[in-house]
């Protein structure tokens, strides 16, 4: 009799199993949708990080340029001071007071930057460093 009762119940067991399987499939579908959403959000965060990295690289380059200018500022002030020191001071003589053309102060010498023999080597070195920076950031 027991065999007869179990043979009559396979339909009920398969219905219970199929309901459990259907619930599990639906659960997995929901999990898949959540994973797809997570993937899309992760891709968006990765894109934003790349943009941020590019902006930080630009900021770093600008900071290096400012550091170079500030580092050279002492030399600029020293050159201006040297040029200013060579301006002759006007002397109060009777001859200078009578002649208006001669009483004008001479202008300071124009400061000109003249390239040295090391300039091409330094420029090549700077270009090589820039290329290295470009390849390491890419």
Tab-separated table of C-alpha atoms in Angstrom:
chain	number	residue	atom	x	y	z
A	1	UNK	CA	0.000	0.000	0.000
A	2	UNK	CA	2.724	2.323	0.647
A	3	UNK	CA	4.050	1.804	-2.788
A	4	UNK	CA	0.686	2.674	-4.193
A	5	UNK	CA	0.503	5.850	-2.223
A	6	UNK	CA	3.995	6.942	-3.313
A	7	UNK	CA	3.231	6.098	-6.907
A	8	UNK	CA	0.191	8.333	-6.783
A	9	UNK	CA	2.233	11.214	-5.334
A	10	UNK	CA	4.967	11.724	-7.983
A	11	UNK	CA	2.916	14.473	-9.558
A	12	UNK	CA	2.741	16.340	-6.269
A	13	UNK	CA	6.477	15.931	-5.721
A	14	UNK	CA	7.341	17.126	-9.227
A	15	UNK	CA	5.030	20.102	-8.791
A	16	UNK	CA	6.796	20.988	-5.535
A	17	UNK	CA	10.198	20.537	-7.170
A	18	UNK	CA	9.247	22.593	-10.217
A	19	UNK	CA	7.935	25.384	-7.987
A	20	UNK	CA	11.212	25.358	-6.054
A	21	UNK	CA	13.192	25.311	-9.302
A	22	UNK	CA	11.084	28.141	-10.704
A	23	UNK	CA	11.680	30.190	-7.557
A	24	UNK	CA	15.418	29.497	-7.801
A	25	UNK	CA	15.481	30.473	-11.511
A	26	UNK	CA	13.686	33.732	-10.704
A	27	UNK	CA	16.150	34.381	-7.890
A	28	UNK	CA	19.081	33.799	-10.263
A	29	UNK	CA	17.526	36.106	-12.881
A	30	UNK	CA	17.226	38.861	-10.279
A	31	UNK	CA	20.842	38.224	-9.248
A	32	UNK	CA	21.917	38.432	-12.909
A	33	UNK	CA	20.140	41.773	-13.328
A	34	UNK	CA	21.850	43.097	-10.208
A	35	UNK	CA	25.231	41.915	-11.500
A	36	UNK	CA	24.630	43.611	-14.876
A	37	UNK	CA	23.741	46.841	-13.078
A	38	UNK	CA	26.875	46.509	-10.935
A	39	UNK	CA	28.973	45.968	-14.085
A	40	UNK	CA	27.532	49.092	-15.725
A	41	UNK	CA	28.093	51.187	-12.608
A	42	UNK	CA	31.648	49.856	-12.277
A	43	UNK	CA	32.358	50.792	-15.896
A	44	UNK	CA	31.046	54.306	-15.233
A	45	UNK	CA	33.281	54.630	-12.155
A	46	UNK	CA	36.270	53.386	-14.183
A	47	UNK	CA	35.583	56.010	-16.874
A	48	UNK	CA	35.353	58.736	-14.245
A	49	UNK	CA	38.636	57.574	-12.722
A	50	UNK	CA	40.348	57.782	-16.123
A	51	UNK	CA	39.071	61.336	-16.596
A	52	UNK	CA	40.267	62.194	-13.096
A	53	UNK	CA	43.671	60.667	-13.861
A	54	UNK	CA	43.987	62.815	-16.995
A	55	UNK	CA	43.048	65.943	-15.059
A	56	UNK	CA	45.561	65.105	-12.340
A	57	UNK	CA	48.265	64.591	-14.981
A	58	UNK	CA	47.475	68.038	-16.389
A	59	UNK	CA	47.552	69.495	-12.894
A	60	UNK	CA	50.885	67.795	-12.225
A	61	UNK	CA	52.371	69.214	-15.439
A	62	UNK	CA	51.131	72.683	-14.494
A	63	UNK	CA	52.599	72.330	-11.024
A	64	UNK	CA	55.976	71.362	-12.480
A	65	UNK	CA	55.887	74.416	-14.752
A	66	UNK	CA	55.066	76.678	-11.817
A	67	UNK	CA	57.869	75.103	-9.782
A	68	UNK	CA	60.304	75.796	-12.630
A	69	UNK	CA	59.192	79.423	-12.872
A	70	UNK	CA	59.423	79.923	-9.119
A	71	UNK	CA	62.831	78.222	-9.110
A	72	UNK	CA	64.083	80.579	-11.820
A	73	UNK	CA	62.554	83.661	-10.214
A	74	UNK	CA	65.630	84.199	-8.049
A	75	UNK	CA	67.784	84.318	-11.193
A	76	UNK	CA	65.404	86.806	-12.825
A	77	UNK	CA	65.498	89.094	-9.803
A	78	UNK	CA	69.275	88.799	-9.648
A	79	UNK	CA	69.569	89.759	-13.337
A	80	UNK	CA	67.258	92.743	-12.818
A	81	UNK	CA	69.295	93.791	-9.803
A	82	UNK	CA	72.542	93.526	-11.794
A	83	UNK	CA	71.063	95.573	-14.636
A	84	UNK	CA	69.748	98.172	-12.213
A	85	UNK	CA	73.119	98.450	-10.487
A	86	UNK	CA	74.770	99.437	-13.766
A	87	UNK	CA	72.499	102.451	-14.252
A	88	UNK	CA	74.634	105.493	-13.496
A	89	UNK	CA	73.371	107.805	-10.796
A	90	UNK	CA	72.808	111.372	-11.983
A	91	UNK	CA	75.264	113.906	-10.610
A	92	UNK	CA	74.163	117.384	-9.860
A	93	UNK	CA	76.584	119.558	-11.775
A	94	UNK	CA	76.082	122.940	-13.295
A	95	UNK	CA	76.644	121.580	-16.790
A	96	UNK	CA	73.880	118.945	-16.416
A	97	UNK	CA	71.395	121.495	-15.152
A	98	UNK	CA	71.886	123.823	-18.076
A	99	UNK	CA	71.548	121.237	-20.856
A	100	UNK	CA	68.137	119.491	-20.868
A	101	UNK	CA	69.188	116.847	-23.442
A	102	UNK	CA	72.175	115.749	-21.401
A	103	UNK	CA	70.210	115.708	-18.132
A	104	UNK	CA	68.060	112.759	-19.244
A	105	UNK	CA	68.896	109.505	-17.483
A	106	UNK	CA	70.267	106.741	-19.677
A	107	UNK	CA	68.033	103.715	-20.011
A	108	UNK	CA	69.202	100.361	-18.623
A	109	UNK	CA	70.643	97.814	-20.985
A	110	UNK	CA	68.125	95.451	-22.531
A	111	UNK	CA	68.279	91.962	-21.065
A	112	UNK	CA	68.492	89.349	-23.800
A	113	UNK	CA	68.510	85.608	-23.354
A	114	UNK	CA	71.266	84.113	-25.484
A	115	UNK	CA	71.250	80.361	-26.087
A	116	UNK	CA	74.347	78.471	-25.022
A	117	UNK	CA	76.019	75.520	-26.660
A	118	UNK	CA	74.202	73.217	-24.218
A	119	UNK	CA	70.721	74.360	-25.251
A	120	UNK	CA	70.115	71.674	-27.947
A	121	UNK	CA	71.213	68.896	-25.578
A	122	UNK	CA	69.001	70.245	-22.784
A	123	UNK	CA	66.058	70.576	-25.156
A	124	UNK	CA	66.521	67.000	-26.400
A	125	UNK	CA	66.707	65.784	-22.806
A	126	UNK	CA	63.497	67.656	-21.925
A	127	UNK	CA	61.689	66.210	-24.965
A	128	UNK	CA	62.845	62.702	-24.043
A	129	UNK	CA	61.562	63.186	-20.497
A	130	UNK	CA	58.204	64.381	-21.846
A	131	UNK	CA	57.963	61.301	-24.104
A	132	UNK	CA	58.771	59.036	-21.152
A	133	UNK	CA	56.046	60.726	-19.104
A	134	UNK	CA	53.576	60.295	-21.960
A	135	UNK	CA	54.332	56.585	-22.311
A	136	UNK	CA	54.140	55.900	-18.579
A	137	UNK	CA	50.769	57.641	-18.217
A	138	UNK	CA	49.256	55.841	-21.222
